[in-house]
């Protein structure tokens, strides 16, 4: 792994030399946590190097956007967390591009940094933010940005495959640890340890789903009281970080016992404990302290057309931007709950090799993928990938999510989604485990039929 890291640094250095030839750089990045942290990493390093920059965020890179970018006639464009799937189009428009991405490449480019070119799987061994961290460190000493690189990897759920970050992600993590910016340890994986009252961790647990507790506030409060947890302090609810170690251990063993008694398979119960990541320069009790909470805060901005807010938080704004991000996070949570309820009420349609639901205009296209991913842990069948449709301005948005077992059996959603979308006149791509596309509104039925066949061949 360390020799690959060295090789990637060489390519990064080649890309950095191109960037340094210019006084101003245009950055184009993706509207999710990984895209925001990628942009913040490259922009911080440009700022430190005295290079001017402008930045724009896009849902996905299509020909229209590439044409727009080309029309501005920029000296050089750095694409982060996207670009590798659109190399031919970028070349066609003659853009002087540096690409720092981890999606499966289609085509070739001169200044192209991507883990797949080094035999590293971009779906779990290196994020867009990690790739960009490597690039940034060839522009100067930007080792303090390892925290943001970790947040991007966690935002893309790259730590889930092995219960901890691996591959180049881990090398960056270790580098950040050595430099005192990040820490990692085993802890409960439920969401909200820094900021939420303990009972909320149980109430909103989705992986594993806690029978009788998930979704039931009173039951969660009673569960904690029954095992003697003083769950309310003087005037405010205690959070996970406020608990003593023996109290935490007590909760974990009670939850494990509860899951086992409810018949949850042990591989799922085990997911309750995993590696968690802390940003040591951030205040305790704020989202930014915990990589998972930080990434959700960022998704709550960028996926609702407020990437500027999330970007400002990444660049250090703890005043106005942070307040706005928290308000957006509140809405994002409500939308996730509503979205999951929609899926539960309307059901998932089963085909031989896939399952799908059509959210129409009930779920925003930018979060339908998150809901698709969450819905399999709550209701879906884990033996088939899940596909979700949502209405979008330019047609229908498709989001697809698989799991490790399916990948072991041959599933590659990036390839399947890309082929099926081309067949109906759309475009798509992504990773083996998670992919997306935009297709014409009238082609949903044809699309799932073709996709069902392709996935059937992959899983054979
Ligand atoms: O565009 P990008 O590469 O940043 O997105 C990756 C997507 O893959 C994320 O939306 C993430 O939630 C999803 N993913 C997943 N399950 C995994 C790994 C990634 O749903 N195990
Ligand atoms: O949008 P969603 O979260 O479902 O995206 C899943 C993965 O598919 C992401 O990595 C995203 O970058 C990729 N994708 C793509 N082309 C699209 C839509 C999504 O490559 N048109
Ligand atoms: Zn990414």
Tab-separated table of C-alpha atoms and ligand atoms in Angstrom:
chain	number	residue	atom	x	y	z
A	1	UNK	CA	0.000	0.000	0.000
A	2	UNK	CA	2.779	2.444	0.835
A	3	UNK	CA	4.404	2.015	-2.590
A	4	UNK	CA	1.068	2.827	-4.237
A	5	UNK	CA	0.806	5.894	-2.015
A	6	UNK	CA	4.237	6.960	-3.301
A	7	UNK	CA	3.202	6.372	-6.909
A	8	UNK	CA	0.042	8.407	-6.428
A	9	UNK	CA	2.105	11.246	-4.957
A	10	UNK	CA	4.214	11.263	-8.132
A	11	UNK	CA	1.153	11.665	-10.340
A	12	UNK	CA	-0.178	14.262	-7.882
A	13	UNK	CA	3.083	16.156	-8.178
A	14	UNK	CA	2.756	16.155	-11.983
A	15	UNK	CA	-0.791	17.547	-11.616
A	16	UNK	CA	0.347	20.126	-9.037
A	17	UNK	CA	3.049	21.410	-11.402
A	18	UNK	CA	0.360	22.138	-13.979
A	19	UNK	CA	-1.748	23.997	-11.391
A	20	UNK	CA	1.239	26.080	-10.254
A	21	UNK	CA	1.721	27.420	-13.798
A	22	UNK	CA	-1.432	29.494	-13.380
A	23	UNK	CA	-2.495	32.511	-11.292
A	24	UNK	CA	-6.098	31.478	-11.096
A	25	UNK	CA	-7.872	28.146	-10.983
A	26	UNK	CA	-11.510	27.119	-11.417
A	27	UNK	CA	-12.664	24.336	-9.134
A	28	UNK	CA	-15.680	22.152	-9.947
A	29	UNK	CA	-16.845	19.719	-7.292
A	30	UNK	CA	-19.661	17.398	-6.277
A	31	UNK	CA	-22.569	18.420	-4.010
A	32	UNK	CA	-22.043	15.932	-1.217
A	33	UNK	CA	-19.889	15.696	1.901
A	34	UNK	CA	-16.990	14.174	-0.029
A	35	UNK	CA	-17.271	16.825	-2.744
A	36	UNK	CA	-17.420	19.687	-0.240
A	37	UNK	CA	-14.435	18.472	1.741
A	38	UNK	CA	-12.545	17.883	-1.528
A	39	UNK	CA	-13.256	21.454	-2.612
A	40	UNK	CA	-12.300	22.835	0.806
A	41	UNK	CA	-9.008	20.901	0.700
A	42	UNK	CA	-8.014	22.117	-2.760
A	43	UNK	CA	-9.187	25.703	-2.137
A	44	UNK	CA	-7.322	25.940	1.185
A	45	UNK	CA	-4.152	24.719	-0.485
A	46	UNK	CA	-4.585	27.164	-3.387
A	47	UNK	CA	-5.151	30.011	-0.958
A	48	UNK	CA	-2.002	29.068	0.944
A	49	UNK	CA	-0.069	28.906	-2.319
A	50	UNK	CA	-1.295	32.384	-3.263
A	51	UNK	CA	-3.308	31.136	-6.234
A	52	UNK	CA	-6.737	32.685	-6.873
A	53	UNK	CA	-9.675	30.367	-7.277
A	54	UNK	CA	-13.388	30.202	-7.899
A	55	UNK	CA	-15.518	27.194	-7.099
A	56	UNK	CA	-18.794	25.718	-8.283
A	57	UNK	CA	-20.719	22.677	-7.136
A	58	UNK	CA	-22.759	20.386	-9.367
A	59	UNK	CA	-25.081	17.414	-8.822
A	60	UNK	CA	-23.307	15.507	-11.541
A	61	UNK	CA	-21.034	16.352	-14.389
A	62	UNK	CA	-22.912	16.243	-17.689
A	63	UNK	CA	-22.156	17.664	-21.103
A	64	UNK	CA	-24.158	20.870	-20.510
A	65	UNK	CA	-22.090	21.728	-17.451
A	66	UNK	CA	-18.825	20.866	-19.185
A	67	UNK	CA	-19.838	23.121	-22.073
A	68	UNK	CA	-20.654	25.928	-19.604
A	69	UNK	CA	-17.278	25.526	-17.949
A	70	UNK	CA	-15.501	25.528	-21.327
A	71	UNK	CA	-17.319	28.728	-22.321
A	72	UNK	CA	-15.800	30.611	-19.380
A	73	UNK	CA	-12.470	29.748	-21.001
A	74	UNK	CA	-10.610	29.099	-17.735
A	75	UNK	CA	-6.827	28.702	-17.652
A	76	UNK	CA	-7.122	25.465	-15.750
A	77	UNK	CA	-10.015	23.596	-14.122
A	78	UNK	CA	-9.561	21.273	-11.152
A	79	UNK	CA	-12.395	18.747	-10.983
A	80	UNK	CA	-12.707	17.150	-7.543
A	81	UNK	CA	-14.809	14.107	-6.564
A	82	UNK	CA	-16.017	13.954	-10.162
A	83	UNK	CA	-14.654	14.099	-13.709
A	84	UNK	CA	-13.193	10.626	-14.189
A	85	UNK	CA	-16.460	9.368	-15.692
A	86	UNK	CA	-16.551	12.211	-18.246
A	87	UNK	CA	-12.979	12.410	-19.524
A	88	UNK	CA	-13.919	12.130	-23.185
A	89	UNK	CA	-16.344	15.023	-22.987
A	90	UNK	CA	-13.865	17.153	-21.015
A	91	UNK	CA	-11.258	16.485	-23.710
A	92	UNK	CA	-13.757	17.138	-26.485
A	93	UNK	CA	-14.293	20.689	-25.189
A	94	UNK	CA	-10.547	21.267	-24.950
A	95	UNK	CA	-10.579	22.073	-21.238
A	96	UNK	CA	-7.172	22.176	-19.540
A	97	UNK	CA	-8.275	19.893	-16.741
A	98	UNK	CA	-6.740	18.432	-13.609
A	99	UNK	CA	-8.943	15.631	-12.295
A	100	UNK	CA	-8.832	14.486	-8.695
A	101	UNK	CA	-11.515	11.829	-8.416
A	102	UNK	CA	-12.239	8.306	-7.194
A	103	UNK	CA	-15.142	7.238	-9.416
A	104	UNK	CA	-14.613	4.515	-12.010
A	105	UNK	CA	-12.775	6.135	-14.938
A	106	UNK	CA	-14.172	6.198	-18.456
A	107	UNK	CA	-11.582	7.541	-20.921
A	108	UNK	CA	-8.136	8.992	-20.254
A	109	UNK	CA	-6.669	12.359	-19.303
A	110	UNK	CA	-3.196	13.854	-18.965
A	111	UNK	CA	-3.553	15.297	-15.447
A	112	UNK	CA	-5.639	12.566	-13.907
A	113	UNK	CA	-5.308	11.440	-10.299
A	114	UNK	CA	-7.587	8.503	-9.465
A	115	UNK	CA	-7.005	5.460	-7.218
A	116	UNK	CA	-8.426	3.074	-9.836
A	117	UNK	CA	-5.407	3.850	-12.060
A	118	UNK	CA	-3.205	2.408	-9.309
A	119	UNK	CA	-5.215	-0.734	-8.621
A	120	UNK	CA	-6.918	0.860	-5.620
A	121	UNK	CA	-10.681	0.564	-5.291
A	122	UNK	CA	-12.196	4.035	-5.095
A	123	UNK	CA	-15.376	2.799	-3.443
A	124	UNK	CA	-13.659	2.025	-0.149
A	125	UNK	CA	-9.877	2.491	-0.251
A	126	UNK	CA	-9.763	6.187	-1.159
A	127	UNK	CA	-12.347	8.969	-1.265
A	128	UNK	CA	-12.425	12.070	-3.472
A	129	UNK	CA	-11.296	14.107	-0.465
A	130	UNK	CA	-8.399	11.703	0.182
A	131	UNK	CA	-7.351	11.878	-3.468
A	132	UNK	CA	-7.467	15.666	-3.244
A	133	UNK	CA	-5.504	15.617	0.038
A	134	UNK	CA	-2.688	13.873	-1.866
A	135	UNK	CA	-2.836	16.523	-4.579
A	136	UNK	CA	-2.968	19.377	-2.024
A	137	UNK	CA	0.145	18.081	-0.306
A	138	UNK	CA	2.071	18.410	-3.551
A	139	UNK	CA	1.062	22.099	-3.644
A	140	UNK	CA	2.482	22.711	-0.175
A	141	UNK	CA	2.397	21.333	3.344
A	142	UNK	CA	-1.290	20.723	3.911
A	143	UNK	CA	-1.115	17.784	6.291
A	144	UNK	CA	-3.497	19.496	8.707
A	145	UNK	CA	-6.272	18.816	6.153
A	146	UNK	CA	-6.272	15.080	6.951
A	147	UNK	CA	-9.347	15.684	9.132
A	148	UNK	CA	-11.361	16.912	6.144
A	149	UNK	CA	-10.070	13.977	4.077
A	150	UNK	CA	-11.408	11.626	6.746
A	151	UNK	CA	-14.788	13.362	6.835
A	152	UNK	CA	-15.139	12.895	3.064
A	153	UNK	CA	-14.309	9.185	3.275
A	154	UNK	CA	-16.808	8.676	6.089
A	155	UNK	CA	-19.390	10.733	4.157
A	156	UNK	CA	-19.060	8.248	1.294
A	157	UNK	CA	-19.438	5.393	3.862
A	158	UNK	CA	-16.011	4.022	2.954
A	159	UNK	CA	-15.358	2.846	6.526
A	160	UNK	CA	-18.319	0.455	6.456
A	161	UNK	CA	-16.785	-2.254	4.309
A	162	UNK	CA	-14.322	-3.396	7.002
A	163	UNK	CA	-15.726	-1.507	10.004
A	164	UNK	CA	-12.749	0.839	9.711
A	165	UNK	CA	-10.982	2.907	7.074
A	166	UNK	CA	-8.537	0.855	5.017
A	167	UNK	CA	-6.175	1.272	2.064
A	168	UNK	CA	-4.869	4.746	1.282
A	169	UNK	CA	-7.655	6.210	3.433
A	170	UNK	CA	-5.967	4.574	6.412
A	171	UNK	CA	-2.549	5.905	5.487
A	172	UNK	CA	-3.970	9.425	5.421
A	173	UNK	CA	-5.709	8.768	8.733
A	174	UNK	CA	-2.423	7.644	10.296
A	175	UNK	CA	-0.677	10.696	8.889
A	176	UNK	CA	-3.370	12.899	10.450
A	177	UNK	CA	-3.018	11.030	13.720
A	178	UNK	CA	0.749	11.507	13.754
A	179	UNK	CA	0.181	15.217	13.151
A	180	UNK	CA	-2.336	15.478	15.978
A	181	UNK	CA	-5.362	16.392	13.866
A	182	UNK	CA	-7.426	13.185	13.968
A	183	UNK	CA	-7.998	10.371	16.395
A	184	UNK	CA	-9.700	7.011	15.963
A	185	UNK	CA	-11.026	4.419	18.370
A	186	UNK	CA	-13.675	1.727	18.720
A	187	UNK	CA	-16.995	3.029	19.976
A	188	UNK	CA	-20.715	2.658	19.465
A	189	UNK	CA	-21.520	3.472	15.828
A	190	UNK	CA	-24.970	4.963	16.430
A	191	UNK	CA	-25.309	8.476	15.043
A	192	UNK	CA	-25.162	11.633	17.164
A	193	UNK	CA	-22.652	10.916	19.936
A	194	UNK	CA	-21.429	14.526	20.095
A	195	UNK	CA	-24.646	16.449	19.849
A	196	UNK	CA	-27.740	14.383	20.659
A	197	UNK	CA	-29.348	13.165	23.894
A	198	UNK	CA	-28.486	9.502	24.389
A	199	UNK	CA	-32.029	8.216	23.881
A	200	UNK	CA	-32.058	9.794	20.389
A	201	UNK	CA	-29.170	7.538	19.364
A	202	UNK	CA	-31.430	4.551	19.979
A	203	UNK	CA	-34.559	6.187	18.603
A	204	UNK	CA	-32.932	6.920	15.246
A	205	UNK	CA	-30.846	3.738	14.977
A	206	UNK	CA	-31.214	2.177	11.543
A	207	UNK	CA	-28.170	-0.067	11.199
A	208	UNK	CA	-28.801	-2.259	13.048
A	209	UNK	CA	-32.472	-1.550	13.409
A	210	UNK	CA	-33.424	-1.919	17.084
A	211	UNK	CA	-36.785	-3.721	17.322
A	212	UNK	CA	-39.127	-2.001	19.774
A	213	UNK	CA	-36.708	0.938	20.152
A	214	UNK	CA	-36.055	2.469	16.724
A	215	UNK	CA	-38.733	5.080	16.150
A	216	UNK	CA	-40.136	4.891	19.694
A	217	UNK	CA	-38.936	7.684	21.957
A	218	UNK	CA	-40.725	6.529	25.128
A	219	UNK	CA	-39.403	2.995	24.772
A	220	UNK	CA	-35.835	4.315	24.378
A	221	UNK	CA	-36.082	6.483	27.493
A	222	UNK	CA	-37.536	3.551	29.455
A	223	UNK	CA	-34.859	1.171	28.167
A	224	UNK	CA	-32.124	3.460	29.514
A	225	UNK	CA	-33.927	4.083	32.817
A	226	UNK	CA	-34.410	0.331	33.299
A	227	UNK	CA	-30.674	-0.287	33.179
A	228	UNK	CA	-30.106	2.543	35.627
A	229	UNK	CA	-28.769	5.196	33.291
A	230	UNK	CA	-29.339	8.629	34.707
A	231	UNK	CA	-30.373	9.973	31.353
A	232	UNK	CA	-31.115	13.544	32.292
A	233	UNK	CA	-28.584	15.852	33.883
A	234	UNK	CA	-29.458	18.959	35.872
A	235	UNK	CA	-31.166	20.866	33.175
A	236	UNK	CA	-30.313	19.143	29.935
A	237	UNK	CA	-30.239	15.660	28.458
A	238	UNK	CA	-26.910	13.947	28.618
A	239	UNK	CA	-25.173	13.070	25.400
A	240	UNK	CA	-23.022	9.992	24.715
A	241	UNK	CA	-19.875	12.057	25.297
A	242	UNK	CA	-21.193	13.073	28.738
A	243	UNK	CA	-21.449	9.474	29.967
A	244	UNK	CA	-18.872	7.666	32.091
A	245	UNK	CA	-17.133	4.673	30.520
A	246	UNK	CA	-18.967	2.083	32.711
A	247	UNK	CA	-22.295	3.648	31.697
A	248	UNK	CA	-21.375	3.343	28.026
A	249	UNK	CA	-20.387	-0.280	28.515
A	250	UNK	CA	-23.655	-0.976	30.271
A	251	UNK	CA	-25.676	0.485	27.383
A	252	UNK	CA	-23.699	-1.417	24.761
A	253	UNK	CA	-24.140	-4.774	26.512
A	254	UNK	CA	-27.842	-4.140	27.096
A	255	UNK	CA	-28.328	-3.218	23.432
A	256	UNK	CA	-26.434	-6.266	22.232
A	257	UNK	CA	-28.515	-8.480	24.485
A	258	UNK	CA	-31.680	-6.775	23.242
A	259	UNK	CA	-30.701	-7.387	19.592
A	260	UNK	CA	-29.737	-11.005	20.142
A	261	UNK	CA	-32.998	-11.678	22.003
A	262	UNK	CA	-34.895	-10.043	19.123
A	263	UNK	CA	-33.276	-12.507	16.706
A	264	UNK	CA	-31.034	-10.043	14.850
A	265	UNK	CA	-28.210	-11.929	13.106
A	266	UNK	CA	-24.859	-11.493	14.814
A	267	UNK	CA	-23.148	-9.879	11.799
A	268	UNK	CA	-25.648	-7.035	12.107
A	269	UNK	CA	-25.327	-6.758	15.870
A	270	UNK	CA	-21.549	-6.475	15.422
A	271	UNK	CA	-22.038	-3.336	13.355
A	272	UNK	CA	-23.074	-1.538	16.532
A	273	UNK	CA	-19.389	-1.273	17.446
A	274	UNK	CA	-16.877	0.083	14.976
A	275	UNK	CA	-14.109	2.540	14.459
A	276	UNK	CA	-15.104	6.179	14.849
A	277	UNK	CA	-13.146	9.287	13.907
A	278	UNK	CA	-12.607	12.481	15.852
A	279	UNK	CA	-11.273	15.820	14.618
A	280	UNK	CA	-9.058	16.974	17.428
A	281	UNK	CA	-8.998	20.665	16.504
A	282	UNK	CA	-12.782	20.861	16.783
A	283	UNK	CA	-14.761	21.587	19.950
A	284	UNK	CA	-16.337	18.690	21.812
A	285	UNK	CA	-20.118	18.674	21.528
A	286	UNK	CA	-20.202	20.130	18.019
A	287	UNK	CA	-20.924	18.157	14.839
A	288	UNK	CA	-17.493	18.902	13.391
A	289	UNK	CA	-15.795	16.932	16.179
A	290	UNK	CA	-17.153	13.621	14.817
A	291	UNK	CA	-16.484	12.689	11.180
A	292	UNK	CA	-19.878	11.072	10.752
A	293	UNK	CA	-21.857	13.973	12.216
A	294	UNK	CA	-19.723	16.460	10.283
A	295	UNK	CA	-20.411	14.673	6.997
A	296	UNK	CA	-24.160	14.645	7.652
A	297	UNK	CA	-24.050	18.362	8.444
A	298	UNK	CA	-22.356	18.903	5.076
A	299	UNK	CA	-24.857	16.772	3.178
A	300	UNK	CA	-27.599	18.845	4.809
A	301	UNK	CA	-26.204	21.952	3.109
A	302	UNK	CA	-24.973	20.900	-0.304
A	303	UNK	CA	-27.805	18.564	-1.200
A	304	UNK	CA	-30.223	21.465	-0.659
A	305	UNK	CA	-28.454	23.981	-2.920
A	306	UNK	CA	-26.462	25.520	-0.055
A	307	UNK	CA	-23.014	24.161	-0.804
A	308	UNK	CA	-21.570	27.605	-0.016
A	309	UNK	CA	-22.703	27.179	3.605
A	310	UNK	CA	-21.068	23.771	4.028
A	311	UNK	CA	-17.958	24.944	2.248
A	312	UNK	CA	-17.661	27.914	4.630
A	313	UNK	CA	-17.944	25.544	7.614
A	314	UNK	CA	-15.188	23.362	6.113
A	315	UNK	CA	-13.019	26.456	5.685
A	316	UNK	CA	-13.424	27.306	9.375
A	317	UNK	CA	-16.534	29.494	9.756
A	318	UNK	CA	-18.021	28.681	13.170
A	319	UNK	CA	-20.366	31.681	13.269
A	320	UNK	CA	-23.069	32.448	10.751
A	321	UNK	CA	-22.359	29.558	8.374
A	322	UNK	CA	-22.378	27.015	11.196
A	323	UNK	CA	-25.725	28.356	12.484
A	324	UNK	CA	-27.239	28.111	9.025
A	325	UNK	CA	-25.841	24.618	8.562
A	326	UNK	CA	-27.456	23.504	11.839
A	327	UNK	CA	-30.836	24.821	10.714
A	328	UNK	CA	-30.461	22.954	7.410
A	329	UNK	CA	-29.469	19.807	9.314
A	330	UNK	CA	-32.713	19.943	11.274
A	331	UNK	CA	-34.684	19.981	8.008
A	332	UNK	CA	-32.519	17.274	6.463
A	333	UNK	CA	-33.287	14.914	9.370
A	334	UNK	CA	-37.017	15.527	8.978
A	335	UNK	CA	-36.719	14.811	5.255
A	336	UNK	CA	-34.888	11.532	5.851
A	337	UNK	CA	-37.553	10.382	8.301
A	338	UNK	CA	-40.359	11.419	5.920
A	339	UNK	CA	-38.584	9.725	3.006
A	340	UNK	CA	-38.214	6.461	4.894
A	341	UNK	CA	-41.870	6.598	5.865
A	342	UNK	CA	-42.803	7.103	2.223
A	343	UNK	CA	-40.886	3.951	1.258
A	344	UNK	CA	-42.399	1.989	4.119
A	345	UNK	CA	-45.951	3.025	3.203
A	346	UNK	CA	-45.625	2.646	-0.548
A	347	UNK	CA	-43.516	-0.488	-0.573
A	348	UNK	CA	-40.686	-1.773	-2.694
A	349	UNK	CA	-41.348	-3.580	-5.973
A	350	UNK	CA	-39.511	-6.871	-6.359
A	351	UNK	CA	-38.004	-8.064	-9.648
A	352	UNK	CA	-35.881	-11.162	-10.097
A	353	UNK	CA	-32.497	-9.457	-9.648
A	354	UNK	CA	-33.319	-6.068	-8.182
A	355	UNK	CA	-35.881	-4.218	-6.099
A	356	UNK	CA	-37.039	-0.667	-6.651
A	357	UNK	CA	-39.301	2.150	-5.556
A	358	UNK	CA	-40.427	5.260	-7.362
A	359	UNK	CA	-40.483	8.317	-5.118
A	360	UNK	CA	-41.884	10.593	-7.843
A	361	UNK	CA	-41.768	14.101	-6.408
A	362	UNK	CA	-42.091	12.928	-2.788
A	363	UNK	CA	-38.348	12.684	-2.194
A	364	UNK	CA	-35.794	15.185	-3.422
A	365	UNK	CA	-33.550	13.668	-6.096
A	366	UNK	CA	-30.432	14.746	-4.214
A	367	UNK	CA	-31.274	12.667	-1.126
A	368	UNK	CA	-33.103	9.731	-2.682
A	369	UNK	CA	-29.824	7.767	-2.747
A	370	UNK	CA	-29.323	8.243	0.992
A	371	UNK	CA	-32.881	7.048	1.616
A	372	UNK	CA	-32.443	4.071	-0.725
A	373	UNK	CA	-29.341	3.091	1.264
A	374	UNK	CA	-31.088	3.489	4.609
A	375	UNK	CA	-34.257	1.707	3.518
A	376	UNK	CA	-32.541	-1.644	2.914
A	377	UNK	CA	-31.362	-1.782	6.512
A	378	UNK	CA	-34.905	-1.107	7.710
A	379	UNK	CA	-37.262	-2.870	5.321
A	380	UNK	CA	-35.693	-4.133	2.141
A	381	UNK	CA	-34.365	-7.481	1.135
A	382	UNK	CA	-30.564	-7.679	1.279
A	383	UNK	CA	-30.290	-10.300	-1.489
A	384	UNK	CA	-30.809	-7.786	-4.289
A	385	UNK	CA	-29.618	-4.244	-4.936
A	386	UNK	CA	-32.123	-1.452	-4.423
A	387	UNK	CA	-32.919	1.093	-7.118
A	388	UNK	CA	-34.758	4.342	-6.476
A	389	UNK	CA	-36.339	6.819	-8.882
A	390	UNK	CA	-37.104	10.450	-8.182
A	391	UNK	CA	-38.323	13.199	-10.488
A	392	UNK	CA	-35.630	15.613	-11.602
A	393	UNK	CA	-35.626	18.733	-13.788
A	394	UNK	CA	-33.846	16.986	-16.607
A	395	UNK	CA	-35.712	13.652	-16.456
A	396	UNK	CA	-35.637	10.990	-13.778
A	397	UNK	CA	-32.873	10.582	-11.225
A	398	UNK	CA	-31.820	7.007	-10.503
A	399	UNK	CA	-29.946	5.975	-7.366
A	400	UNK	CA	-28.723	2.430	-6.812
A	401	UNK	CA	-27.231	0.807	-3.714
A	402	UNK	CA	-25.777	-2.661	-3.170
A	403	UNK	CA	-23.926	-4.369	-0.327
A	404	UNK	CA	-20.718	-6.352	0.232
A	405	UNK	CA	-22.347	-9.768	-0.202
A	406	UNK	CA	-23.708	-8.783	-3.604
A	407	UNK	CA	-20.333	-7.417	-4.699
A	408	UNK	CA	-18.704	-10.688	-3.736
A	409	UNK	CA	-21.252	-12.377	-6.011
A	410	UNK	CA	-20.236	-10.152	-8.949
A	411	UNK	CA	-22.382	-7.030	-8.671
A	412	UNK	CA	-20.910	-3.856	-10.165
A	413	UNK	CA	-23.561	-1.126	-10.032
A	414	UNK	CA	-21.354	1.427	-11.763
A	415	UNK	CA	-21.090	-0.746	-14.883
A	416	UNK	CA	-24.711	-1.922	-14.767
A	417	UNK	CA	-26.173	1.552	-14.284
A	418	UNK	CA	-23.905	3.065	-16.903
A	419	UNK	CA	-24.867	0.438	-19.543
A	420	UNK	CA	-28.584	0.519	-18.759
A	421	UNK	CA	-28.736	4.302	-18.798
A	422	UNK	CA	-26.904	4.552	-22.115
A	423	UNK	CA	-29.379	2.018	-23.544
A	424	UNK	CA	-32.304	4.347	-22.757
A	425	UNK	CA	-30.533	7.586	-23.717
A	426	UNK	CA	-29.336	8.669	-20.256
A	427	UNK	CA	-25.976	8.814	-18.465
A	428	UNK	CA	-24.708	7.417	-15.218
A	429	UNK	CA	-21.876	5.845	-13.282
A	430	UNK	CA	-20.366	5.736	-9.814
A	431	UNK	CA	-18.967	2.838	-7.808
A	432	UNK	CA	-19.501	-0.909	-7.607
A	433	UNK	CA	-21.542	-0.495	-4.409
A	434	UNK	CA	-23.382	2.748	-5.183
A	435	UNK	CA	-24.210	4.350	-8.498
A	436	UNK	CA	-26.594	6.834	-10.053
A	437	UNK	CA	-27.922	8.109	-13.359
A	438	UNK	CA	-30.291	10.503	-15.052
A	439	UNK	CA	-32.604	8.973	-17.644
A	440	UNK	CA	-35.514	10.253	-19.774
A	441	UNK	CA	-38.782	10.384	-17.796
A	442	UNK	CA	-40.589	7.976	-20.111
A	443	UNK	CA	-37.963	5.231	-19.888
A	444	UNK	CA	-38.259	3.989	-16.280
A	445	UNK	CA	-39.892	0.675	-17.161
A	446	UNK	CA	-37.500	-0.083	-19.993
A	447	UNK	CA	-34.608	0.933	-17.753
A	448	UNK	CA	-35.451	-1.459	-14.897
A	449	UNK	CA	-36.077	-4.281	-17.362
A	450	UNK	CA	-32.620	-3.825	-18.917
A	451	UNK	CA	-30.969	-3.282	-15.548
A	452	UNK	CA	-32.616	-6.418	-14.172
A	453	UNK	CA	-31.048	-8.406	-17.043
A	454	UNK	CA	-27.580	-6.891	-16.628
A	455	UNK	CA	-27.556	-7.455	-12.881
A	456	UNK	CA	-28.783	-11.010	-13.451
A	457	UNK	CA	-25.720	-11.633	-15.657
A	458	UNK	CA	-23.393	-10.060	-13.091
A	459	UNK	CA	-24.750	-12.151	-10.220
A	460	UNK	CA	-24.678	-15.445	-12.124
B	1	LIG	O1	-20.394	10.496	-5.351
B	1	LIG	P1	-19.761	9.749	-4.293
B	1	LIG	O2	-18.673	8.870	-4.683
B	1	LIG	O3	-19.271	10.788	-3.354
B	1	LIG	O4	-20.832	8.909	-3.479
B	1	LIG	C1	-20.631	7.619	-2.980
B	1	LIG	C2	-21.954	7.150	-2.490
B	1	LIG	O5	-21.860	5.768	-2.169
B	1	LIG	C3	-22.415	7.835	-1.203
B	1	LIG	O6	-23.688	8.368	-1.428
B	1	LIG	C4	-22.499	6.714	-0.192
B	1	LIG	O7	-23.589	6.891	0.652
B	1	LIG	C5	-22.661	5.477	-1.048
B	1	LIG	N1	-22.189	4.234	-0.388
B	1	LIG	C6	-23.100	3.335	0.135
B	1	LIG	N2	-22.697	2.195	0.789
B	1	LIG	C7	-21.386	1.939	0.946
B	1	LIG	C8	-20.433	2.823	0.418
B	1	LIG	C9	-20.867	3.977	-0.251
B	1	LIG	O8	-24.294	3.565	0.010
B	1	LIG	N3	-21.007	0.854	1.602
B	2	LIG	O1	-26.773	10.398	-6.355
B	2	LIG	P1	-26.338	9.158	-5.673
B	2	LIG	O2	-26.009	9.387	-4.241
B	2	LIG	O3	-27.250	8.012	-5.846
B	2	LIG	O4	-24.989	8.747	-6.376
B	2	LIG	C1	-24.345	7.523	-6.156
B	2	LIG	C2	-23.037	7.489	-6.905
B	2	LIG	O5	-23.266	7.545	-8.310
B	2	LIG	C3	-22.169	8.688	-6.579
B	2	LIG	O6	-20.849	8.252	-6.503
B	2	LIG	C4	-22.369	9.604	-7.757
B	2	LIG	O7	-21.258	10.417	-7.990
B	2	LIG	C5	-22.582	8.632	-8.910
B	2	LIG	N1	-23.431	9.207	-9.996
B	2	LIG	C6	-22.923	9.296	-11.293
B	2	LIG	N2	-23.697	9.817	-12.304
B	2	LIG	C7	-24.950	10.251	-12.067
B	2	LIG	C8	-25.483	10.169	-10.759
B	2	LIG	C9	-24.683	9.642	-9.726
B	2	LIG	O8	-21.778	8.910	-11.530
B	2	LIG	N3	-25.681	10.766	-13.063
B	3	LIG	ZN1	-16.887	10.760	-3.420
